[in-house]
Amino acid sequence: MSVETTGNETKNLDRLTPREIVSELDKYIVGQKKAKRAVAVALRNRIRRIKLDPEVREDIAPKNILMIGPTGVGKTEIARRLARLANSPFIKVEATKYTEVGYVGRDVESMIRDLMAAGVQMVKEEMQDQVNAEAEKRAEDALLDLLVPRPGKKSRETKPPGPVIKPMGAFTFNNDNGAGIMGTAIQVGIPLLNKSNEQYEESVAEKTGAPADGDSGGEAFSKNAATEDSTREKFRQWLKEGKLEDKTVEITVNQNPQFPSMEMMGGGFEDLESSLSGIAGIFGGSKKKKLVSVKRAREIIIAEEAEKLIDRDKVSDEARKRVEETGIVFVDEIDKIAIRGDRGGGPDVSREGVQRDILPIVEGARVNTKWGQVDTSHILFIAAGAFNVSKPSDLIPELQGRFPLRVELDSLGKDEFLRILTEPKNALTKQYTDLLGTENIEIEFTPQAVETLAALAAEVNSRLENIGARRLHTIMETLLEELSFDAPDIAPKKVVITEEYVNEKLADLAMDQDLGRYIL
C-alpha cells in the first residue's frame, strides 16, 4: 500500500529523531529511560518504513512492545504522548473488557473499529480546519438570511407552505344501484408565497430587534433592491461587530437519532447504527427546529457547512490509510488475561480464548468497519501490565512472539516524586496553582514543602498498595481540600505552602496506621 507524503509532512517526520522523541517525552514523563528509548526506536522505524518502496515496505512488520511495571509509573502516558507526537490515531483499551467469541461481551475486533473511528474523527477535524474560512462565510450569509430574509426568497430554514385544505360540509348522493354514498366537500387554496414589503419590514424588526440607527428609519427597508442590499450590509457589519450575538433566531438542525448501545457477537453488525440512522432520515424526524442565540446559531451552521464542504469518501480513505500505517493500540492490563501455570480450568479457559482472539489481530488481519476493511498488519500494538500475580511467560507462546520488545519500568520513589511535582510541563504543583488562580488565590510551594509531599507519597506507597504517581493526586487533593473549599470566600489572598503547612494538614494521615481509609 502506497502512502503519499508531502514535502512538509516528510520534513516533520524527519524531525522526530529518536533523541528528539525522548526529549519530548521527558517534558511530561519522569524517568523510564528504557521505555522511552524503546518507543522512540519503534516510532522511528515506522517513519523509515514509510520512505521505502511499496514492495519492500509490505514485508516490514512493526516491533510491538510489552511494558512491564506497576501501576502509576507512566506506561499509558508514554503511549499517549507518543501518539500525539506522531499525530497518529490512538486508542487505549483494557484486555479485561473483551471476551472469547461465544461469550457475552465485546469482541476483540471492536478495538480496531474504535481505532478507525478515532482516525476518521482526526482526519475530519483536520479537513474542517482547511475549509473553516469558507464555512464561516457561508454561515454569515445564512445568518443574514435568517435575520434579514429577502422578500420573495425562501430563508435557509423555511419550507414552502403546503396547500390550505378546508372542509366545506358533508353530502350524500345515490349511485346507479340506488346505494347511498356519503362524502365531504373540501376547499383547496394555494397560499401566497411572497410577503408584502410591509410584512417584510415587520418580520425583520420582530426577528432582530436591530440596533437603532439614526440614518436608517423606514428607508432601511425600501422597496428597491439596492436599499435591500444596503440593509443586509448593515446587518453584516453588525454581525462582525458582535452587536447581534444575543438576538434569537430559529434554525433547523440535523438531529442524529439515538439508539441504545449494544454489543453483538460475530462483528457482522458494524453498520447497524448507521443503517438505522438512514431509515430514520427517510421517515423524517432527523431535523429539529430550535430557538438559539445568533452566537450559538453561528457555531451550529459553521459545523454543518464544514461537514458539507469536506469529502466523506476522502476522509474515510485518508483515515484508513493513516490507521493502517501509523495507528497505535495500547492494550492495558494484559497480565489479567495471562494464564498461571499452577492453575487450570475455570475462568482461565476464557482468558486463553481472549488471547487467541487477540492473536490474529496483532499478527495481521482484515477487520470490517463501517468505513471499509482495515488491515491490521502494520498497526503498532503496545501492551502493558503489572504482572505482579502472573508472568509474561504465562501468555500463550504465539502471543509472546508478537511482542518481541519487552521493557521493564522502574518503581517510583521519593526522588522521582519530587521531580514529578516540579519538572514536567503539567506538574501537579503548577496545575493547582493555575486552578486556584482562577479564584484569585495565589499559592506558592516552598522547596521544603514539595520535598515533604514527595517523601510522604513514597512512605504511603511502601506501607500500602503501591499505586505509583497516582498517590500524589490524593496527597495533593487532601492537602488543598480546605483551601479549595474556602477559596471563593477568602479571595483575593496569597497562601504560602510551607513544610509546617503540609505537616499540619496531613499529620493525621501520616500518623494513622490505617491510611487506606483515607487515601484510596
Coordinates of C-alpha atoms in Angstrom, one line a residue:
M1 CA 0.0 0.0 0.0
S2 CA 1.5 3.3 -1.0
V3 CA 1.5 6.3 1.3
E4 CA 1.7 9.7 -0.2
T5 CA 3.5 12.3 1.8
T6 CA 4.1 16.0 1.0
G7 CA 7.4 17.7 1.5
N8 CA 6.3 19.4 4.7
E9 CA 5.0 16.1 6.1
T10 CA 8.3 14.3 5.3
K11 CA 10.2 17.2 6.9
N12 CA 8.1 16.9 10.1
L13 CA 8.6 13.2 10.2
D14 CA 12.3 13.6 9.8
R15 CA 12.3 16.0 12.8
L16 CA 11.2 13.1 15.0
T17 CA 14.6 11.5 15.6
P18 CA 14.8 9.0 18.5
R19 CA 16.7 11.6 20.6
E20 CA 14.1 14.3 19.8
I21 CA 11.3 11.9 20.7
V22 CA 12.8 11.0 24.1
S23 CA 13.4 14.7 24.7
E24 CA 9.7 15.5 24.0
L25 CA 8.6 12.6 26.3
D26 CA 10.9 13.9 29.0
K27 CA 8.8 17.1 29.2
Y28 CA 5.8 15.2 30.6
I29 CA 7.2 11.9 32.0
V30 CA 9.9 11.5 34.6
G31 CA 12.4 8.7 34.3
Q32 CA 11.7 5.4 32.5
K33 CA 14.6 5.9 30.0
K34 CA 14.4 2.3 28.7
A35 CA 10.7 2.5 27.9
K36 CA 11.2 5.9 26.2
R37 CA 14.1 4.7 24.1
A38 CA 12.1 1.6 23.0
V39 CA 9.0 3.5 21.9
A40 CA 11.3 6.1 20.2
V41 CA 13.0 3.5 18.1
A42 CA 9.7 1.8 17.3
L43 CA 8.3 5.1 16.1
R44 CA 11.4 6.0 14.1
N45 CA 11.3 2.6 12.4
R46 CA 7.7 3.4 11.2
I47 CA 8.9 6.7 9.8
R48 CA 11.8 4.8 8.0
R49 CA 9.4 2.2 6.6
I50 CA 7.1 4.9 5.0
K51 CA 10.0 6.0 2.9
L52 CA 10.7 2.6 1.4
D53 CA 9.4 1.2 -1.9
P54 CA 5.9 -0.4 -1.6
E55 CA 7.2 -4.0 -2.3
V56 CA 9.8 -3.7 0.5
R57 CA 7.5 -1.9 2.8
E58 CA 5.0 -4.7 3.0
D59 CA 7.5 -7.1 4.4
I60 CA 8.5 -4.9 7.4
A61 CA 6.3 -5.6 10.4
P62 CA 6.1 -3.3 13.4
K63 CA 8.0 -4.3 16.5
N64 CA 5.3 -4.5 19.1
I65 CA 6.2 -3.6 22.7
L66 CA 5.3 -5.2 26.0
M67 CA 5.7 -2.9 29.0
I68 CA 6.1 -4.5 32.4
G69 CA 5.7 -2.4 35.6
P70 CA 3.5 -1.5 38.5
T71 CA 0.5 0.9 38.1
G72 CA 1.1 4.6 38.0
V73 CA 4.6 4.6 36.6
G74 CA 3.8 6.1 33.2
K75 CA 3.0 3.2 30.8
T76 CA -0.2 4.7 29.4
E77 CA 1.2 8.3 29.4
I78 CA 4.2 7.2 27.3
A79 CA 2.0 5.6 24.7
R80 CA -0.5 8.5 24.6
R81 CA 2.2 11.2 24.3
L82 CA 3.9 9.2 21.6
A83 CA 0.7 9.1 19.5
R84 CA 0.3 12.9 19.9
L85 CA 3.8 13.5 18.9
A86 CA 3.5 11.5 15.7
N87 CA -0.1 12.7 15.1
S88 CA -1.2 9.1 14.9
P89 CA -4.7 7.6 15.6
F90 CA -4.6 6.2 19.1
I91 CA -6.8 4.3 21.5
K92 CA -6.3 2.8 24.9
V93 CA -8.2 -0.4 25.6
E94 CA -8.3 -2.8 28.5
A95 CA -7.8 -6.5 27.8
T96 CA -10.2 -7.4 30.6
K97 CA -13.1 -5.8 28.7
Y98 CA -13.0 -8.4 25.9
T99 CA -14.4 -11.9 26.0
E100 CA -13.9 -15.0 23.9
V101 CA -16.2 -15.5 20.9
G102 CA -19.3 -17.2 22.2
Y103 CA -19.4 -15.3 25.4
V104 CA -21.5 -12.2 26.0
G105 CA -19.2 -9.1 25.8
R106 CA -17.0 -7.1 23.5
D107 CA -15.2 -8.9 20.7
V108 CA -11.6 -8.0 20.1
E109 CA -12.2 -6.7 16.6
S110 CA -14.1 -3.7 18.2
M111 CA -10.7 -2.2 19.2
I112 CA -9.9 -1.8 15.5
R113 CA -13.3 -0.3 14.9
D114 CA -12.7 2.1 17.7
L115 CA -9.3 3.0 16.3
M116 CA -10.8 3.6 12.9
A117 CA -13.4 5.9 14.4
A118 CA -10.6 7.9 16.2
G119 CA -8.8 8.1 12.8
V120 CA -11.9 9.3 11.0
Q121 CA -12.5 12.0 13.6
M122 CA -8.9 13.1 13.5
V123 CA -8.9 13.5 9.7
K124 CA -12.3 15.1 9.7
E125 CA -11.2 17.8 12.1
E126 CA -8.1 18.5 10.0
M127 CA -10.1 18.8 6.8
Q128 CA -12.7 21.0 8.5
D129 CA -9.9 23.4 9.6
Q130 CA -8.9 23.7 6.0
V131 CA -12.4 24.8 4.9
N132 CA -13.2 26.7 8.0
A133 CA -12.9 30.1 6.3
E134 CA -15.4 29.2 3.6
A135 CA -17.7 27.7 6.2
E136 CA -17.6 30.9 8.2
K137 CA -18.5 32.9 5.1
R138 CA -21.5 30.6 4.3
A139 CA -22.6 30.8 7.9
E140 CA -22.6 34.5 7.8
D141 CA -24.8 34.5 4.7
A142 CA -27.1 32.0 6.3
L143 CA -27.4 34.1 9.4
L144 CA -28.2 37.1 7.2
D145 CA -31.0 35.1 5.5
L146 CA -32.4 34.4 9.0
L147 CA -32.1 37.9 10.2
V148 CA -33.0 39.8 7.0
P149 CA -34.8 37.5 4.7
R150 CA -35.3 38.9 1.2
P151 CA -38.9 39.4 0.0
G152 CA -40.0 36.5 -2.1
K153 CA -36.9 34.4 -1.2
K154 CA -37.2 31.3 0.9
S155 CA -35.0 31.5 4.0
R156 CA -32.5 28.8 4.9
E157 CA -34.9 27.3 7.4
T158 CA -38.3 27.9 5.7
K159 CA -40.1 25.2 3.7
P160 CA -42.7 26.3 1.2
P161 CA -46.1 26.1 2.8
G162 CA -48.4 23.4 1.5
P163 CA -51.9 23.9 0.1
V164 CA -54.6 25.0 2.5
I165 CA -57.5 22.5 2.8
K166 CA -60.8 23.4 4.5
P167 CA -63.8 21.1 4.9
M168 CA -67.0 22.6 3.5
G169 CA -69.5 20.1 4.8
A170 CA -70.9 16.6 4.2
F171 CA -73.1 15.4 1.3
T172 CA -74.9 12.3 0.1
F173 CA -75.9 11.0 -3.3
N174 CA -77.2 7.8 -4.8
N175 CA -75.3 5.7 -7.4
D176 CA -76.9 3.7 -10.3
N177 CA -77.6 0.8 -8.0
G178 CA -79.5 3.1 -5.6
A179 CA -77.0 2.8 -2.8
G180 CA -76.2 6.0 -0.9
I181 CA -72.7 7.3 -0.8
M182 CA -71.6 9.9 1.7
G183 CA -68.7 12.3 1.1
T184 CA -67.1 15.5 2.3
A185 CA -66.6 18.6 0.3
I186 CA -63.3 20.4 0.7
Q187 CA -61.9 23.7 -0.5
V188 CA -58.2 23.7 -1.6
G189 CA -56.4 27.0 -1.7
I190 CA -52.9 28.0 -2.7
P191 CA -51.2 30.3 -0.1
L192 CA -49.4 33.5 -1.1
L193 CA -45.7 32.8 -1.1
N194 CA -44.3 36.3 -1.1
K195 CA -44.6 38.7 1.7
S196 CA -45.6 42.3 1.1
N197 CA -43.0 44.9 1.8
E198 CA -44.9 45.9 5.0
Q199 CA -44.8 42.3 6.3
Y200 CA -41.1 42.2 5.4
E201 CA -40.3 45.2 7.4
E202 CA -42.3 43.9 10.4
S203 CA -40.7 40.5 10.2
V204 CA -37.1 41.9 10.2
A205 CA -37.8 44.2 13.0
E206 CA -39.5 41.5 15.1
K207 CA -36.8 38.9 14.5
T208 CA -33.8 41.0 15.1
G209 CA -34.6 43.9 17.4
A210 CA -31.9 45.6 15.3
P211 CA -29.8 48.3 16.9
A212 CA -31.2 51.8 16.4
D213 CA -29.6 53.7 13.6
G214 CA -30.4 57.4 13.1
D215 CA -30.0 57.4 9.3
S216 CA -31.9 54.2 8.6
G217 CA -35.5 54.6 9.9
G218 CA -38.1 53.4 7.3
E219 CA -35.6 53.9 4.5
A220 CA -33.7 50.8 5.6
F221 CA -36.5 48.7 4.3
S222 CA -37.0 50.4 0.9
K223 CA -38.7 48.5 -1.9
N224 CA -35.8 48.8 -4.3
A225 CA -33.2 46.0 -4.3
A226 CA -30.3 48.4 -3.9
T227 CA -31.6 49.5 -0.5
E228 CA -32.2 45.9 0.5
D229 CA -28.6 45.1 -0.2
S230 CA -27.6 48.1 1.8
T231 CA -29.6 46.8 4.7
R232 CA -28.1 43.4 4.5
E233 CA -24.6 45.0 4.5
K234 CA -25.5 47.0 7.7
F235 CA -26.6 43.7 9.4
R236 CA -23.5 42.1 8.1
Q237 CA -21.4 44.8 9.8
W238 CA -23.4 44.4 13.0
L239 CA -22.7 40.6 12.9
K240 CA -19.0 41.2 12.5
E241 CA -19.0 43.7 15.4
G242 CA -20.9 41.3 17.6
K243 CA -23.9 43.6 18.1
L244 CA -26.4 40.8 17.4
E245 CA -24.8 37.9 19.3
D246 CA -27.6 37.8 21.9
K247 CA -30.5 38.0 19.5
T248 CA -32.6 34.9 19.0
V249 CA -33.2 33.1 15.7
E250 CA -34.9 29.9 14.7
I251 CA -32.8 27.4 12.9
T252 CA -33.3 23.8 11.8
V253 CA -30.6 21.4 13.0
N254 CA -29.8 17.9 11.9
Q255 CA -30.7 15.6 14.8
N256 CA -28.9 12.3 14.9
P257 CA -31.2 9.5 16.2
Q258 CA -30.2 8.0 19.5
F259 CA -30.2 4.2 19.7
P260 CA -29.3 2.1 22.7
S261 CA -25.7 0.9 22.6
M262 CA -25.3 -2.8 22.1
E263 CA -22.6 -5.3 21.6
M264 CA -23.2 -8.2 19.3
M265 CA -21.2 -11.3 18.7
G266 CA -19.6 -12.0 15.4
G267 CA -18.9 -8.5 14.3
G268 CA -21.5 -8.5 11.5
F269 CA -23.5 -5.6 12.7
E270 CA -20.9 -2.7 12.5
D271 CA -23.2 -0.6 10.2
L272 CA -26.4 -1.3 12.2
E273 CA -26.5 2.1 13.8
S274 CA -25.8 4.0 10.5
S275 CA -28.4 1.9 8.7
L276 CA -31.0 2.8 11.4
S277 CA -30.0 6.4 11.2
G278 CA -30.6 6.3 7.4
I279 CA -34.0 4.7 7.9
A280 CA -34.9 7.4 10.5
G281 CA -33.9 10.1 7.9
I282 CA -36.2 8.6 5.3
F283 CA -39.2 8.9 7.6
G284 CA -38.2 12.3 8.8
G285 CA -37.6 13.2 12.4
S286 CA -33.9 13.8 11.6
K287 CA -34.3 17.6 11.7
K288 CA -35.5 19.7 14.5
K289 CA -36.2 23.4 14.9
K290 CA -34.6 25.3 17.7
L291 CA -34.6 28.8 19.0
V292 CA -31.0 29.8 19.7
S293 CA -28.9 32.9 20.0
V294 CA -27.0 34.2 17.0
K295 CA -23.8 33.2 18.6
R296 CA -24.9 29.6 19.0
A297 CA -26.5 29.6 15.6
R298 CA -23.2 30.6 14.0
E299 CA -21.4 27.7 15.7
I300 CA -24.1 25.2 14.5
I301 CA -24.2 26.5 11.0
I302 CA -20.4 26.6 10.7
A303 CA -20.2 22.9 11.8
E304 CA -22.9 21.9 9.3
E305 CA -21.3 23.9 6.4
A306 CA -17.9 22.5 7.2
E307 CA -19.4 19.0 7.1
K308 CA -20.9 19.7 3.7
L309 CA -17.6 21.1 2.3
I310 CA -15.5 18.0 3.1
D311 CA -15.5 14.9 1.0
R312 CA -16.6 12.0 3.2
D313 CA -15.0 9.4 0.9
K314 CA -11.7 11.2 1.0
V315 CA -12.0 11.4 4.8
S316 CA -12.5 7.6 5.2
D317 CA -9.8 6.8 2.7
E318 CA -7.2 9.0 4.4
A319 CA -8.3 7.8 7.8
R320 CA -8.0 4.2 6.8
K321 CA -4.5 4.8 5.3
R322 CA -3.4 6.6 8.4
V323 CA -4.8 3.9 10.8
E324 CA -3.1 1.1 8.8
E325 CA 0.3 2.8 8.6
T326 CA 0.6 4.8 11.8
G327 CA -2.2 3.7 14.1
I328 CA -1.3 2.8 17.8
V329 CA -3.3 0.5 20.0
F330 CA -2.4 0.5 23.7
V331 CA -3.7 -2.7 25.4
D332 CA -3.6 -2.3 29.1
E333 CA -3.9 -4.9 31.9
I334 CA -2.9 -7.7 29.5
D335 CA -1.5 -9.5 32.6
K336 CA -5.1 -10.1 33.8
I337 CA -5.8 -12.5 30.9
A338 CA -2.5 -14.4 31.3
I339 CA -2.8 -18.0 32.5
R340 CA -0.9 -19.0 35.6
G341 CA 0.9 -22.3 35.2
D342 CA -0.3 -23.7 38.5
R343 CA -4.0 -23.2 37.7
G344 CA -6.2 -24.8 35.2
G345 CA -9.9 -24.8 34.2
G346 CA -12.5 -22.3 35.2
P347 CA -12.1 -18.7 34.1
D348 CA -8.7 -19.3 32.7
V349 CA -10.2 -21.1 29.7
S350 CA -11.9 -17.8 28.7
R351 CA -8.7 -15.9 29.3
E352 CA -6.8 -18.1 26.9
G353 CA -9.7 -17.7 24.4
V354 CA -9.3 -13.9 24.6
Q355 CA -5.6 -14.2 23.9
R356 CA -6.2 -16.4 20.9
D357 CA -8.8 -13.9 19.6
I358 CA -6.3 -11.1 20.0
L359 CA -3.5 -13.0 18.3
P360 CA -4.8 -12.7 14.7
I361 CA -5.4 -9.0 15.1
V362 CA -1.8 -8.5 16.2
E363 CA -0.5 -10.8 13.5
G364 CA -2.4 -9.0 10.8
A365 CA -6.0 -9.4 9.8
R366 CA -8.7 -7.6 7.9
V367 CA -11.4 -6.2 10.1
N368 CA -14.7 -4.9 8.8
T369 CA -15.7 -1.4 9.8
K370 CA -18.4 1.0 8.6
W371 CA -15.7 2.8 6.7
G372 CA -14.4 -0.4 4.9
Q373 CA -11.9 -3.1 5.7
V374 CA -8.9 -2.2 7.8
D375 CA -5.6 -4.2 7.6
T376 CA -4.0 -4.5 11.0
S377 CA -0.7 -5.9 9.7
H378 CA 1.2 -2.6 10.4
I379 CA -0.6 -1.2 13.4
L380 CA 1.7 -0.8 16.4
F381 CA 0.5 -2.6 19.5
I382 CA 1.8 -1.7 22.9
A383 CA 0.7 -4.0 25.7
A384 CA 1.2 -3.3 29.3
G385 CA 0.7 -5.0 32.7
A386 CA 1.9 -5.0 36.2
F387 CA 2.5 -8.8 36.1
N388 CA 2.6 -9.0 39.9
V389 CA 0.5 -12.2 40.0
S390 CA 1.2 -13.7 36.6
K391 CA 4.3 -13.5 34.4
P392 CA 4.8 -12.6 30.8
S393 CA 5.7 -16.3 30.2
D394 CA 2.1 -17.2 31.2
L395 CA 0.8 -15.7 28.0
I396 CA 0.4 -18.2 25.2
P397 CA 3.6 -18.6 23.2
E398 CA 2.2 -17.3 19.9
L399 CA 1.2 -14.0 21.6
Q400 CA 4.5 -13.7 23.4
G401 CA 6.2 -13.9 20.0
R402 CA 4.2 -11.0 18.7
F403 CA 5.6 -8.7 21.3
P404 CA 9.3 -9.1 20.7
L405 CA 10.4 -5.9 22.6
R406 CA 10.0 -6.0 26.4
V407 CA 10.8 -3.2 28.7
E408 CA 10.6 -3.1 32.4
L409 CA 9.5 0.2 34.0
D410 CA 11.0 1.1 37.4
S411 CA 9.0 1.8 40.5
L412 CA 8.9 5.4 41.6
G413 CA 10.4 6.6 44.9
K414 CA 10.9 9.9 46.7
D415 CA 13.3 11.4 44.1
E416 CA 11.0 10.6 41.2
F417 CA 8.0 12.1 43.1
L418 CA 10.0 15.2 43.8
R419 CA 10.7 15.6 40.1
I420 CA 7.1 14.8 39.1
L421 CA 5.8 17.6 41.3
T422 CA 8.1 20.2 39.8
E423 CA 9.7 19.4 36.4
P424 CA 7.0 18.4 33.8
K425 CA 5.0 21.0 31.9
N426 CA 1.9 19.6 33.5
A427 CA 3.4 19.3 37.0
L428 CA 0.8 18.9 39.8
T429 CA 2.0 22.0 41.7
K430 CA 1.6 24.1 38.5
Q431 CA -1.9 22.6 37.9
Y432 CA -3.2 23.5 41.4
T433 CA -1.6 27.0 41.2
D434 CA -3.4 27.6 37.9
L435 CA -6.7 26.2 39.2
L436 CA -6.8 28.3 42.4
G437 CA -5.5 31.3 40.4
T438 CA -8.9 31.4 38.7
E439 CA -10.4 32.2 42.1
N440 CA -7.8 35.0 42.7
I441 CA -5.9 32.8 45.2
E442 CA -2.2 32.9 44.7
I443 CA -0.4 29.8 46.1
E444 CA 3.3 29.3 46.4
F445 CA 5.1 26.0 47.3
T446 CA 8.3 26.2 49.1
P447 CA 11.0 23.6 48.2
Q448 CA 10.8 22.1 51.7
A449 CA 7.0 21.6 51.3
V450 CA 7.4 19.8 48.0
E451 CA 10.1 17.5 49.4
T452 CA 7.9 16.7 52.3
L453 CA 5.0 15.8 49.9
A454 CA 7.3 13.5 47.9
A455 CA 8.6 11.8 51.0
L456 CA 5.0 11.2 52.3
A457 CA 3.8 9.8 49.0
A458 CA 6.7 7.4 48.9
E459 CA 6.1 6.3 52.5
V460 CA 2.4 5.7 52.0
N461 CA 3.1 3.6 48.8
S462 CA 5.6 1.5 50.8
R463 CA 3.1 0.8 53.6
L464 CA 0.0 0.3 51.4
E465 CA -0.7 -0.7 47.9
N466 CA 1.9 0.9 45.5
I467 CA -0.1 2.9 43.1
G468 CA 2.8 5.0 41.8
A469 CA 2.4 8.6 40.9
R470 CA -1.3 8.4 41.4
R471 CA -0.6 8.7 45.1
L472 CA 0.4 12.3 44.5
H473 CA -3.0 13.2 43.3
T474 CA -4.6 12.0 46.6
I475 CA -2.0 13.7 48.7
M476 CA -2.3 17.0 46.9
E477 CA -6.1 16.9 47.0
T478 CA -6.1 16.2 50.7
L479 CA -3.6 19.0 51.3
L480 CA -5.5 21.6 49.5
E481 CA -9.1 20.5 50.2
E482 CA -9.8 23.2 52.8
L483 CA -8.2 25.9 50.7
S484 CA -10.2 24.8 47.6
F485 CA -13.4 24.9 49.6
D486 CA -12.9 28.3 51.1
A487 CA -11.2 30.0 48.0
P488 CA -14.3 31.9 46.8
D489 CA -14.9 33.4 50.2
I490 CA -11.3 34.5 51.1
A491 CA -10.1 35.8 47.7
P492 CA -8.0 37.7 46.9
K493 CA -5.3 36.1 49.0
K494 CA -1.8 34.7 48.8
V495 CA -1.1 31.4 50.5
V496 CA 2.4 30.0 51.0
I497 CA 2.5 26.2 51.3
T498 CA 5.3 25.6 53.8
E499 CA 6.6 22.4 55.4
E500 CA 4.7 23.3 58.5
Y501 CA 1.5 23.7 56.5
V502 CA 2.0 20.3 54.9
N503 CA 2.6 18.6 58.3
E504 CA -0.4 20.3 59.8
K505 CA -2.8 19.3 57.1
L506 CA -1.5 15.8 56.6
A507 CA -0.5 15.0 60.2
D508 CA -3.5 12.7 60.9
L509 CA -2.9 10.8 57.7
A510 CA 0.8 10.3 58.2
M511 CA 0.3 9.0 61.8
D512 CA -2.7 6.8 61.1
Q513 CA -1.7 3.2 60.5
D514 CA -4.9 2.5 58.6
L515 CA -4.2 5.0 55.9
G516 CA -6.3 3.1 53.4
R517 CA -9.5 4.5 55.0
Y518 CA -8.4 8.0 53.8
I519 CA -6.2 7.6 50.8
L520 CA -7.5 5.2 48.2

